[in-house]
PDB file of C-alpha atoms and ligand atoms in Angstrom:
ATOM      1  CA  UNK A   8      80.339 114.205-187.174  1.00 46.00           C
ATOM      2  CA  UNK A   9      81.638 113.100-190.597  1.00 47.00           C
ATOM      3  CA  UNK A  10      79.442 110.611-192.419  1.00 60.00           C
ATOM      4  CA  UNK A  11      81.062 107.205-192.688  1.00 53.00           C
ATOM      5  CA  UNK A  12      78.325 105.840-194.961  1.00 70.00           C
ATOM      6  CA  UNK A  13      79.232 102.228-194.639  1.00 66.00           C
ATOM      7  CA  UNK A  14      77.169  99.040-194.714  1.00 62.00           C
ATOM      8  CA  UNK A  15      80.066  96.849-193.703  1.00 57.00           C
ATOM      9  CA  UNK A  16      79.637  97.151-189.937  1.00 47.00           C
ATOM     10  CA  UNK A  17      76.195  95.558-189.896  1.00 54.00           C
ATOM     11  CA  UNK A  18      76.376  91.885-188.853  1.00 46.00           C
ATOM     12  CA  UNK A  19      73.049  90.230-189.689  1.00 41.00           C
ATOM     13  CA  UNK A  20      72.245  89.028-186.181  1.00 36.00           C
ATOM     14  CA  UNK A  21      73.297  92.123-184.244  1.00 35.00           C
ATOM     15  CA  UNK A  22      70.678  93.576-181.935  1.00 31.00           C
ATOM     16  CA  UNK A  23      67.919  91.034-182.606  1.00 27.00           C
ATOM     17  CA  UNK A  24      66.223  89.708-179.516  1.00 31.00           C
ATOM     18  CA  UNK A  25      66.384  92.727-177.231  1.00 34.00           C
ATOM     19  CA  UNK A  26      62.749  92.162-176.347  1.00 32.00           C
ATOM     20  CA  UNK A  27      61.185  88.734-176.144  1.00 38.00           C
ATOM     21  CA  UNK A  28      58.142  88.101-178.329  1.00 40.00           C
ATOM     22  CA  UNK A  29      55.656  87.414-175.478  1.00 41.00           C
ATOM     23  CA  UNK A  30      56.328  90.887-174.095  1.00 34.00           C
ATOM     24  CA  UNK A  31      55.924  92.492-177.515  1.00 36.00           C
ATOM     25  CA  UNK A  32      52.422  91.017-177.951  1.00 46.00           C
ATOM     26  CA  UNK A  33      51.147  93.066-175.026  1.00 47.00           C
ATOM     27  CA  UNK A  34      52.301  96.340-176.549  1.00 46.00           C
ATOM     28  CA  UNK A  35      50.012  98.749-178.381  1.00 58.00           C
ATOM     29  CA  UNK A  36      50.865  99.123-182.069  1.00 66.00           C
ATOM     30  CA  UNK A  37      52.821 102.323-181.429  1.00 69.00           C
ATOM     31  CA  UNK A  38      54.782 100.599-178.685  1.00 70.00           C
ATOM     32  CA  UNK A  39      55.456  97.754-181.099  1.00 67.00           C
ATOM     33  CA  UNK A  40      56.693 100.270-183.640  1.00 65.00           C
ATOM     34  CA  UNK A  41      59.007 101.848-181.069  1.00 68.00           C
ATOM     35  CA  UNK A  42      60.317  98.447-180.006  1.00 65.00           C
ATOM     36  CA  UNK A  43      60.920  97.445-183.612  1.00 64.00           C
ATOM     37  CA  UNK A  44      62.854 100.643-184.181  1.00 63.00           C
ATOM     38  CA  UNK A  45      64.962  99.996-181.090  1.00 61.00           C
ATOM     39  CA  UNK A  46      65.960  96.493-182.028  1.00 66.00           C
ATOM     40  CA  UNK A  47      66.421  97.233-185.741  1.00 86.00           C
ATOM     41  CA  UNK A  48      70.122  97.090-186.556  1.00 89.00           C
ATOM     42  CA  UNK A  49      69.765  99.553-189.461  1.00 92.00           C
ATOM     43  CA  UNK A  50      68.018 102.119-187.262  1.00 92.00           C
ATOM     44  CA  UNK A  51      70.741 101.878-184.651  1.00 91.00           C
ATOM     45  CA  UNK A  52      73.501 101.993-187.227  1.00 92.00           C
ATOM     46  CA  UNK A  53      71.908 105.072-188.843  1.00 93.00           C
ATOM     47  CA  UNK A  54      72.070 106.844-185.479  1.00 91.00           C
ATOM     48  CA  UNK A  55      75.704 105.822-185.014  1.00 92.00           C
ATOM     49  CA  UNK A  56      76.652 107.114-188.475  1.00 93.00           C
ATOM     50  CA  UNK A  57      74.742 110.415-188.064  1.00 94.00           C
ATOM     51  CA  UNK A  58      72.205 109.528-190.765  1.00 95.00           C
ATOM     52  CA  UNK A  59      68.680 110.940-190.642  1.00 96.00           C
ATOM     53  CA  UNK A  60      67.021 107.539-191.102  1.00 95.00           C
ATOM     54  CA  UNK A  61      67.612 103.853-191.779  1.00 94.00           C
ATOM     55  CA  UNK A  62      66.458 104.443-195.385  1.00 96.00           C
ATOM     56  CA  UNK A  63      70.046 105.509-196.146  1.00 97.00           C
ATOM     57  CA  UNK A  64      71.104 101.851-196.204  1.00 96.00           C
ATOM     58  CA  UNK A  65      68.744 101.099-199.093  1.00 97.00           C
ATOM     59  CA  UNK A  66      70.455 103.699-201.257  1.00 98.00           C
ATOM     60  CA  UNK A  67      73.911 102.673-200.051  1.00 97.00           C
ATOM     61  CA  UNK A  68      73.195  99.097-201.110  1.00 96.00           C
ATOM     62  CA  UNK A  69      71.861 100.269-204.487  1.00 98.00           C
ATOM     63  CA  UNK A  70      74.983 102.385-205.028  1.00 98.00           C
ATOM     64  CA  UNK A  71      77.301  99.561-203.987  1.00 97.00           C
ATOM     65  CA  UNK A  72      75.672  97.289-206.544  1.00 97.00           C
ATOM     66  CA  UNK A  73      75.109  99.685-209.451  1.00 98.00           C
ATOM     67  CA  UNK A  74      77.565 102.584-208.919  1.00 98.00           C
ATOM     68  CA  UNK A  75      75.158 105.407-209.641  1.00 98.00           C
ATOM     69  CA  UNK A  76      77.055 108.254-207.962  1.00 98.00           C
ATOM     70  CA  UNK A  77      80.176 110.165-208.997  1.00 97.00           C
ATOM     71  CA  UNK A  78      81.817 113.344-207.782  1.00 96.00           C
ATOM     72  CA  UNK A  79      80.364 116.547-209.240  1.00 95.00           C
ATOM     73  CA  UNK A  80      76.951 115.168-210.200  1.00 97.00           C
ATOM     74  CA  UNK A  81      73.613 116.964-210.026  1.00 97.00           C
ATOM     75  CA  UNK A  82      71.131 114.843-208.076  1.00 98.00           C
ATOM     76  CA  UNK A  83      67.395 115.476-207.647  1.00 98.00           C
ATOM     77  CA  UNK A  84      65.970 113.628-204.629  1.00 98.00           C
ATOM     78  CA  UNK A  85      62.160 113.410-204.819  1.00 98.00           C
ATOM     79  CA  UNK A  86      60.506 112.747-201.455  1.00 98.00           C
ATOM     80  CA  UNK A  87      63.765 113.569-199.680  1.00 98.00           C
ATOM     81  CA  UNK A  88      62.472 114.073-196.092  1.00 98.00           C
ATOM     82  CA  UNK A  89      63.818 113.504-193.500  1.00 98.00           C
ATOM     83  CA  UNK A  90      66.913 113.458-195.687  1.00 98.00           C
ATOM     84  CA  UNK A  91      69.075 110.361-195.388  1.00 98.00           C
ATOM     85  CA  UNK A  92      69.161 109.690-199.153  1.00 98.00           C
ATOM     86  CA  UNK A  93      70.212 113.307-199.666  1.00 98.00           C
ATOM     87  CA  UNK A  94      72.963 112.827-197.087  1.00 98.00           C
ATOM     88  CA  UNK A  95      74.229 109.834-199.069  1.00 98.00           C
ATOM     89  CA  UNK A  96      73.993 111.803-202.328  1.00 98.00           C
ATOM     90  CA  UNK A  97      75.913 114.785-200.879  1.00 97.00           C
ATOM     91  CA  UNK A  98      78.649 112.513-199.527  1.00 97.00           C
ATOM     92  CA  UNK A  99      78.978 110.554-202.778  1.00 97.00           C
ATOM     93  CA  UNK A 100      78.997 113.589-205.113  1.00 97.00           C
ATOM     94  CA  UNK A 101      81.280 115.902-203.128  1.00 95.00           C
ATOM     95  CA  UNK A 102      83.184 118.147-203.416  1.00 93.00           C
ATOM     96  CA  UNK A 103      81.460 119.811-206.383  1.00 91.00           C
ATOM     97  CA  UNK A 104      78.158 117.975-206.634  1.00 95.00           C
ATOM     98  CA  UNK A 105      74.756 119.475-205.936  1.00 96.00           C
ATOM     99  CA  UNK A 106      71.667 117.900-204.449  1.00 97.00           C
ATOM    100  CA  UNK A 107      68.134 119.257-204.687  1.00 97.00           C
ATOM    101  CA  UNK A 108      65.510 117.680-202.430  1.00 98.00           C
ATOM    102  CA  UNK A 109      61.753 117.994-202.987  1.00 98.00           C
ATOM    103  CA  UNK A 110      59.134 117.011-200.446  1.00 98.00           C
ATOM    104  CA  UNK A 111      55.515 117.749-199.682  1.00 98.00           C
ATOM    105  CA  UNK A 112      56.248 118.078-195.961  1.00 98.00           C
ATOM    106  CA  UNK A 113      58.490 120.710-194.356  1.00 97.00           C
ATOM    107  CA  UNK A 114      61.796 119.341-193.073  1.00 97.00           C
ATOM    108  CA  UNK A 115      65.167 120.616-191.956  1.00 96.00           C
ATOM    109  CA  UNK A 116      67.388 119.796-194.941  1.00 95.00           C
ATOM    110  CA  UNK A 117      70.709 118.064-194.394  1.00 96.00           C
ATOM    111  CA  UNK A 118      73.804 120.220-194.809  1.00 95.00           C
ATOM    112  CA  UNK A 119      74.600 120.955-198.436  1.00 96.00           C
ATOM    113  CA  UNK A 120      71.114 120.159-199.751  1.00 97.00           C
ATOM    114  CA  UNK A 121      68.892 122.725-201.488  1.00 97.00           C
ATOM    115  CA  UNK A 122      65.180 122.065-201.057  1.00 97.00           C
ATOM    116  CA  UNK A 123      61.777 122.858-202.482  1.00 97.00           C
ATOM    117  CA  UNK A 124      58.686 122.113-200.441  1.00 97.00           C
ATOM    118  CA  UNK A 125      55.613 121.098-202.416  1.00 97.00           C
ATOM    119  CA  UNK A 126      53.561 118.335-203.949  1.00 98.00           C
ATOM    120  CA  UNK A 127      55.567 116.876-206.807  1.00 98.00           C
ATOM    121  CA  UNK A 128      52.327 115.905-208.569  1.00 98.00           C
ATOM    122  CA  UNK A 129      51.640 119.647-208.960  1.00 98.00           C
ATOM    123  CA  UNK A 130      52.904 120.858-212.392  1.00 97.00           C
ATOM    124  CA  UNK A 131      53.926 124.208-210.860  1.00 97.00           C
ATOM    125  CA  UNK A 132      56.242 122.472-208.403  1.00 97.00           C
ATOM    126  CA  UNK A 133      57.758 120.466-211.241  1.00 97.00           C
ATOM    127  CA  UNK A 134      58.276 123.775-213.069  1.00 95.00           C
ATOM    128  CA  UNK A 135      60.191 125.163-210.049  1.00 94.00           C
ATOM    129  CA  UNK A 136      62.383 122.091-210.011  1.00 96.00           C
ATOM    130  CA  UNK A 137      63.113 122.316-213.739  1.00 95.00           C
ATOM    131  CA  UNK A 138      63.908 126.003-213.329  1.00 93.00           C
ATOM    132  CA  UNK A 139      66.339 125.190-210.521  1.00 94.00           C
ATOM    133  CA  UNK A 140      68.275 122.504-212.358  1.00 94.00           C
ATOM    134  CA  UNK A 141      68.409 124.468-215.611  1.00 91.00           C
ATOM    135  CA  UNK A 142      71.081 126.703-214.065  1.00 88.00           C
ATOM    136  CA  UNK A 143      74.037 124.329-213.748  1.00 86.00           C
ATOM    137  CA  UNK A 144      75.609 126.355-210.906  1.00 86.00           C
ATOM    138  CA  UNK A 145      72.573 126.873-208.746  1.00 90.00           C
ATOM    139  CA  UNK A 146      72.876 125.084-205.391  1.00 90.00           C
ATOM    140  CA  UNK A 147      76.456 124.052-206.109  1.00 89.00           C
ATOM    141  CA  UNK A 148      79.014 124.470-203.306  1.00 83.00           C
ATOM    142  CA  UNK A 149      81.089 127.636-203.632  1.00 70.00           C
ATOM    143  CA  UNK A 150      84.807 128.091-202.975  1.00 57.00           C
ATOM    144  CA  UNK A 151      85.562 128.698-199.254  1.00 51.00           C
ATOM    145  CA  UNK A 152      85.843 132.496-199.658  1.00 49.00           C
ATOM    146  CA  UNK A 153      82.248 132.769-200.856  1.00 42.00           C
ATOM    147  CA  UNK A 154      80.473 129.990-198.923  1.00 40.00           C
ATOM    148  CA  UNK A 155      76.701 130.359-199.129  1.00 43.00           C
ATOM    149  CA  UNK A 156      74.070 128.211-197.525  1.00 45.00           C
ATOM    150  CA  UNK A 157      72.799 125.765-200.138  1.00 50.00           C
ATOM    151  CA  UNK A 158      69.289 126.339-198.835  1.00 45.00           C
ATOM    152  CA  UNK A 159      66.815 127.123-201.568  1.00 40.00           C
ATOM    153  CA  UNK A 160      66.109 130.809-202.202  1.00 40.00           C
ATOM    154  CA  UNK A 161      62.356 130.622-202.623  1.00 39.00           C
ATOM    155  CA  UNK A 162      61.845 134.250-203.633  1.00 33.00           C
ATOM    156  CA  UNK A 163      64.278 134.191-206.483  1.00 35.00           C
ATOM    157  CA  UNK A 164      63.120 130.862-207.810  1.00 39.00           C
ATOM    158  CA  UNK A 165      59.445 131.793-207.671  1.00 35.00           C
ATOM    159  CA  UNK A 166      60.037 134.994-209.595  1.00 32.00           C
ATOM    160  CA  UNK A 167      62.069 133.128-212.199  1.00 34.00           C
ATOM    161  CA  UNK A 168      59.392 130.480-212.485  1.00 34.00           C
ATOM    162  CA  UNK A 169      56.681 133.080-212.973  1.00 33.00           C
ATOM    163  CA  UNK A 170      58.675 134.912-215.611  1.00 33.00           C
ATOM    164  CA  UNK A 171      58.508 131.975-217.989  1.00 37.00           C
ATOM    165  CA  UNK A 172      55.681 129.870-216.626  1.00 38.00           C
ATOM    166  CA  UNK A 173      54.016 129.165-220.009  1.00 38.00           C
ATOM    167  CA  UNK A 174      57.141 127.513-221.307  1.00 39.00           C
ATOM    168  CA  UNK A 175      57.630 125.487-218.128  1.00 42.00           C
ATOM    169  CA  UNK A 176      54.150 124.031-217.843  1.00 43.00           C
ATOM    170  CA  UNK A 177      54.435 122.537-221.319  1.00 46.00           C
ATOM    171  CA  UNK A 178      57.337 120.062-221.059  1.00 47.00           C
ATOM    172  CA  UNK A 179      57.262 119.499-224.848  1.00 46.00           C
ATOM    173  CA  UNK A 180      58.376 123.090-225.362  1.00 44.00           C
ATOM    174  CA  UNK A 181      61.102 122.697-222.794  1.00 45.00           C
ATOM    175  CA  UNK A 182      64.417 122.000-224.428  1.00 46.00           C
ATOM    176  CA  UNK A 183      66.308 118.985-223.117  1.00 54.00           C
ATOM    177  CA  UNK A 184      69.486 120.855-222.417  1.00 55.00           C
ATOM    178  CA  UNK A 185      69.616 119.699-218.809  1.00 73.00           C
ATOM    179  CA  UNK A 186      72.430 118.382-216.765  1.00 83.00           C
ATOM    180  CA  UNK A 187      70.738 116.219-214.141  1.00 97.00           C
ATOM    181  CA  UNK A 188      72.820 113.090-213.622  1.00 97.00           C
ATOM    182  CA  UNK A 189      70.657 111.177-211.168  1.00 98.00           C
ATOM    183  CA  UNK A 190      66.957 111.325-210.272  1.00 98.00           C
ATOM    184  CA  UNK A 191      66.044 109.553-207.044  1.00 98.00           C
ATOM    185  CA  UNK A 192      62.470 108.999-205.952  1.00 98.00           C
ATOM    186  CA  UNK A 193      61.690 107.486-202.575  1.00 98.00           C
ATOM    187  CA  UNK A 194      58.276 109.176-202.634  1.00 98.00           C
ATOM    188  CA  UNK A 195      55.472 107.340-200.894  1.00 96.00           C
ATOM    189  CA  UNK A 196      52.264 108.723-199.468  1.00 95.00           C
ATOM    190  CA  UNK A 197      50.930 107.402-196.163  1.00 93.00           C
ATOM    191  CA  UNK A 198      49.835 103.856-196.899  1.00 91.00           C
ATOM    192  CA  UNK A 199      46.210 102.875-196.229  1.00 93.00           C
ATOM    193  CA  UNK A 200      46.766  99.127-195.877  1.00 90.00           C
ATOM    194  CA  UNK A 201      44.517  98.609-198.916  1.00 93.00           C
ATOM    195  CA  UNK A 202      46.918  97.038-201.387  1.00 93.00           C
ATOM    196  CA  UNK A 203      45.430  98.150-204.702  1.00 94.00           C
ATOM    197  CA  UNK A 204      44.935 101.704-203.435  1.00 95.00           C
ATOM    198  CA  UNK A 205      48.505 101.994-202.147  1.00 95.00           C
ATOM    199  CA  UNK A 206      49.787 100.462-205.387  1.00 96.00           C
ATOM    200  CA  UNK A 207      47.803 102.952-207.498  1.00 97.00           C
ATOM    201  CA  UNK A 208      49.061 105.923-205.439  1.00 97.00           C
ATOM    202  CA  UNK A 209      52.629 104.695-205.743  1.00 98.00           C
ATOM    203  CA  UNK A 210      52.273 104.262-209.524  1.00 98.00           C
ATOM    204  CA  UNK A 211      51.113 107.901-209.852  1.00 98.00           C
ATOM    205  CA  UNK A 212      54.260 109.045-208.022  1.00 98.00           C
ATOM    206  CA  UNK A 213      56.507 106.755-210.097  1.00 98.00           C
ATOM    207  CA  UNK A 214      55.010 107.963-213.378  1.00 98.00           C
ATOM    208  CA  UNK A 215      55.507 111.593-212.327  1.00 98.00           C
ATOM    209  CA  UNK A 216      59.147 110.858-211.410  1.00 98.00           C
ATOM    210  CA  UNK A 217      59.742 109.017-214.684  1.00 98.00           C
ATOM    211  CA  UNK A 218      58.137 111.738-216.804  1.00 97.00           C
ATOM    212  CA  UNK A 219      60.282 114.303-215.010  1.00 97.00           C
ATOM    213  CA  UNK A 220      63.397 112.196-215.618  1.00 97.00           C
ATOM    214  CA  UNK A 221      62.577 112.037-219.284  1.00 95.00           C
ATOM    215  CA  UNK A 222      62.585 115.836-219.309  1.00 94.00           C
ATOM    216  CA  UNK A 223      65.703 116.545-217.257  1.00 96.00           C
ATOM    217  CA  UNK A 224      68.092 113.559-217.239  1.00 97.00           C
ATOM    218  CA  UNK A 225      71.187 113.805-219.387  1.00 95.00           C
ATOM    219  CA  UNK A 226      72.076 110.962-221.714  1.00 95.00           C
ATOM    220  CA  UNK A 227      73.750 108.306-219.568  1.00 96.00           C
ATOM    221  CA  UNK A 228      71.982 109.518-216.393  1.00 97.00           C
ATOM    222  CA  UNK A 229      70.448 107.168-213.811  1.00 98.00           C
ATOM    223  CA  UNK A 230      67.077 106.770-212.084  1.00 98.00           C
ATOM    224  CA  UNK A 231      66.166 105.091-208.784  1.00 98.00           C
ATOM    225  CA  UNK A 232      62.498 104.797-207.870  1.00 98.00           C
ATOM    226  CA  UNK A 233      60.611 103.192-205.027  1.00 98.00           C
ATOM    227  CA  UNK A 234      57.399 101.433-206.002  1.00 98.00           C
ATOM    228  CA  UNK A 235      54.736  99.555-204.141  1.00 97.00           C
ATOM    229  CA  UNK A 236      54.389  96.201-205.880  1.00 95.00           C
ATOM    230  CA  UNK A 237      51.163  95.364-207.718  1.00 95.00           C
ATOM    231  CA  UNK A 238      49.456  94.710-211.038  1.00 96.00           C
ATOM    232  CA  UNK A 239      50.812  97.751-212.879  1.00 96.00           C
ATOM    233  CA  UNK A 240      54.501  97.530-212.034  1.00 96.00           C
ATOM    234  CA  UNK A 241      55.265  95.369-215.078  1.00 97.00           C
ATOM    235  CA  UNK A 242      53.922  98.108-217.377  1.00 98.00           C
ATOM    236  CA  UNK A 243      56.056 100.675-215.544  1.00 98.00           C
ATOM    237  CA  UNK A 244      59.103  98.447-216.024  1.00 98.00           C
ATOM    238  CA  UNK A 245      58.380  98.329-219.780  1.00 98.00           C
ATOM    239  CA  UNK A 246      58.339 102.121-219.879  1.00 98.00           C
ATOM    240  CA  UNK A 247      61.637 102.224-218.028  1.00 98.00           C
ATOM    241  CA  UNK A 248      63.164  99.844-220.564  1.00 98.00           C
ATOM    242  CA  UNK A 249      62.322 102.297-223.326  1.00 98.00           C
ATOM    243  CA  UNK A 250      64.241 105.092-221.601  1.00 97.00           C
ATOM    244  CA  UNK A 251      67.204 103.260-219.993  1.00 98.00           C
ATOM    245  CA  UNK A 252      69.831 100.877-221.322  1.00 98.00           C
ATOM    246  CA  UNK A 253      69.504  98.606-218.265  1.00 98.00           C
ATOM    247  CA  UNK A 254      66.680  98.225-215.756  1.00 98.00           C
ATOM    248  CA  UNK A 255      66.893  96.292-212.484  1.00 98.00           C
ATOM    249  CA  UNK A 256      64.501  95.526-209.644  1.00 97.00           C
ATOM    250  CA  UNK A 257      65.912  95.366-206.141  1.00 97.00           C
ATOM    251  CA  UNK A 258      64.446  94.798-202.708  1.00 95.00           C
ATOM    252  CA  UNK A 259      67.305  96.077-200.516  1.00 92.00           C
ATOM    253  CA  UNK A 260      68.293  94.133-197.440  1.00 91.00           C
ATOM    254  CA  UNK A 261      67.242  97.039-195.220  1.00 90.00           C
ATOM    255  CA  UNK A 262      63.734  97.161-196.743  1.00 90.00           C
ATOM    256  CA  UNK A 263      61.406  95.446-194.294  1.00 88.00           C
ATOM    257  CA  UNK A 264      60.231  92.003-195.437  1.00 86.00           C
ATOM    258  CA  UNK A 265      56.626  92.765-194.610  1.00 86.00           C
ATOM    259  CA  UNK A 266      56.656  95.903-196.794  1.00 89.00           C
ATOM    260  CA  UNK A 267      55.529  95.614-200.420  1.00 92.00           C
ATOM    261  CA  UNK A 268      58.021  98.293-201.423  1.00 95.00           C
ATOM    262  CA  UNK A 269      60.705  97.545-203.959  1.00 96.00           C
ATOM    263  CA  UNK A 270      62.970  99.646-206.204  1.00 98.00           C
ATOM    264  CA  UNK A 271      63.522 100.100-209.913  1.00 98.00           C
ATOM    265  CA  UNK A 272      66.990 101.154-210.967  1.00 98.00           C
ATOM    266  CA  UNK A 273      67.269 102.563-214.495  1.00 98.00           C
ATOM    267  CA  UNK A 274      70.877 102.812-215.662  1.00 98.00           C
ATOM    268  CA  UNK A 275      72.124 104.869-218.586  1.00 98.00           C
ATOM    269  CA  UNK A 276      69.442 107.083-220.054  1.00 97.00           C
ATOM    270  CA  UNK A 277      69.364 106.440-223.810  1.00 95.00           C
TER     271      UNK A 277
HETATM  272  C1  SAM B  25      59.934 107.107-197.286  1.00 84.12           C
HETATM  273  S1  SAM B  25      59.943 108.834-197.153  1.00 84.12           S
HETATM  274  C2  SAM B  25      61.490 109.245-197.896  1.00 84.12           C
HETATM  275  C3  SAM B  25      62.678 108.974-197.026  1.00 84.12           C
HETATM  276  C4  SAM B  25      63.932 109.607-197.583  1.00 84.12           C
HETATM  277  N1  SAM B  25      64.356 108.947-198.811  1.00 84.12           N
HETATM  278  C5  SAM B  25      65.075 109.553-196.622  1.00 84.12           C
HETATM  279  O1  SAM B  25      66.048 108.868-196.895  1.00 84.12           O
HETATM  280  O2  SAM B  25      65.024 110.229-195.591  1.00 84.12           O
HETATM  281  C6  SAM B  25      58.796 109.289-198.409  1.00 84.12           C
HETATM  282  C7  SAM B  25      58.666 110.780-198.583  1.00 84.12           C
HETATM  283  O3  SAM B  25      57.889 111.024-199.751  1.00 84.12           O
HETATM  284  C8  SAM B  25      57.211 112.237-199.533  1.00 84.12           C
HETATM  285  N2  SAM B  25      56.122 112.383-200.503  1.00 84.12           N
HETATM  286  C9  SAM B  25      55.015 111.595-200.632  1.00 84.12           C
HETATM  287  N3  SAM B  25      54.226 112.067-201.609  1.00 84.12           N
HETATM  288  C10 SAM B  25      54.845 113.161-202.119  1.00 84.12           C
HETATM  289  C11 SAM B  25      54.509 114.079-203.137  1.00 84.12           C
HETATM  290  N4  SAM B  25      53.364 113.967-203.839  1.00 84.12           N
HETATM  291  N5  SAM B  25      55.357 115.107-203.407  1.00 84.12           N
HETATM  292  C12 SAM B  25      56.507 115.235-202.689  1.00 84.12           C
HETATM  293  N6  SAM B  25      56.873 114.397-201.693  1.00 84.12           N
HETATM  294  C13 SAM B  25      56.055 113.370-201.416  1.00 84.12           C
HETATM  295  C14 SAM B  25      56.729 112.096-198.099  1.00 84.12           C
HETATM  296  O4  SAM B  25      56.387 113.352-197.545  1.00 84.12           O
HETATM  297  C15 SAM B  25      57.931 111.457-197.433  1.00 84.12           C
HETATM  298  O5  SAM B  25      58.757 112.417-196.807  1.00 84.12           O
END
């Protein structure tokens, strides 16, 4: 099914009220979660549009507002699983774009997405990712006569990474001749419910994504990063302002009100 990738067919009141609140109270928390998913208009619309999750609508709203995608771009999607942001990125950068997803958990990548499985906080994984994007053609769609699966060739990449591992683990020695146009990070570990702990974990992921962007983003490139709000997000914003011409905060409409997540959008790497 072709991806429509539209937010326009989502009337605000659609689907609310499928289950009355007195019934919901009797449910266990997992039942409540299931019920919430069922009545959530973004979840249902994601299924209709063939998207892997409702998270797609956050990125669609960000792109509608800030126009981060263009055809032919290289996009790195950190924390890509299950893959709806990557689906949006593939659709918005086709026909010649390339999308590389990285996630700590194994997942079936969406069509047209190359993937690396690993913990992005691990310097070796970051080295693999840098190695991948350094070759401007790697993971890019081929002409119809030579179609190859965009799936990541682990063997080849590992051997390349090992061949020059000293250079890769020291980002300062790594020349900035990269062509990444957009770095997305929707990374979030499982939340504990303890605000300061979840905030601190989120900040670690954001700093890793920002440091990586500093190493690989081309001048003019863009950055989108989920963060869990808390005491340190102002300092992160200051760091973003040093690297990008414009920095915005956005809590997308499809982000649940009760969630402390929000997004930084860094536009135009200096
Ligand atoms: C909210 S989900 C991302 C949803 C995704 N944007 C989508 O549209 O389908 C957050 C993801 O971050 C991943 N993640 C969390 N910590 C990570 C880490 N240290 N390295 C790589 N991925 C990580 C999780 O495994 C999870 O799949």
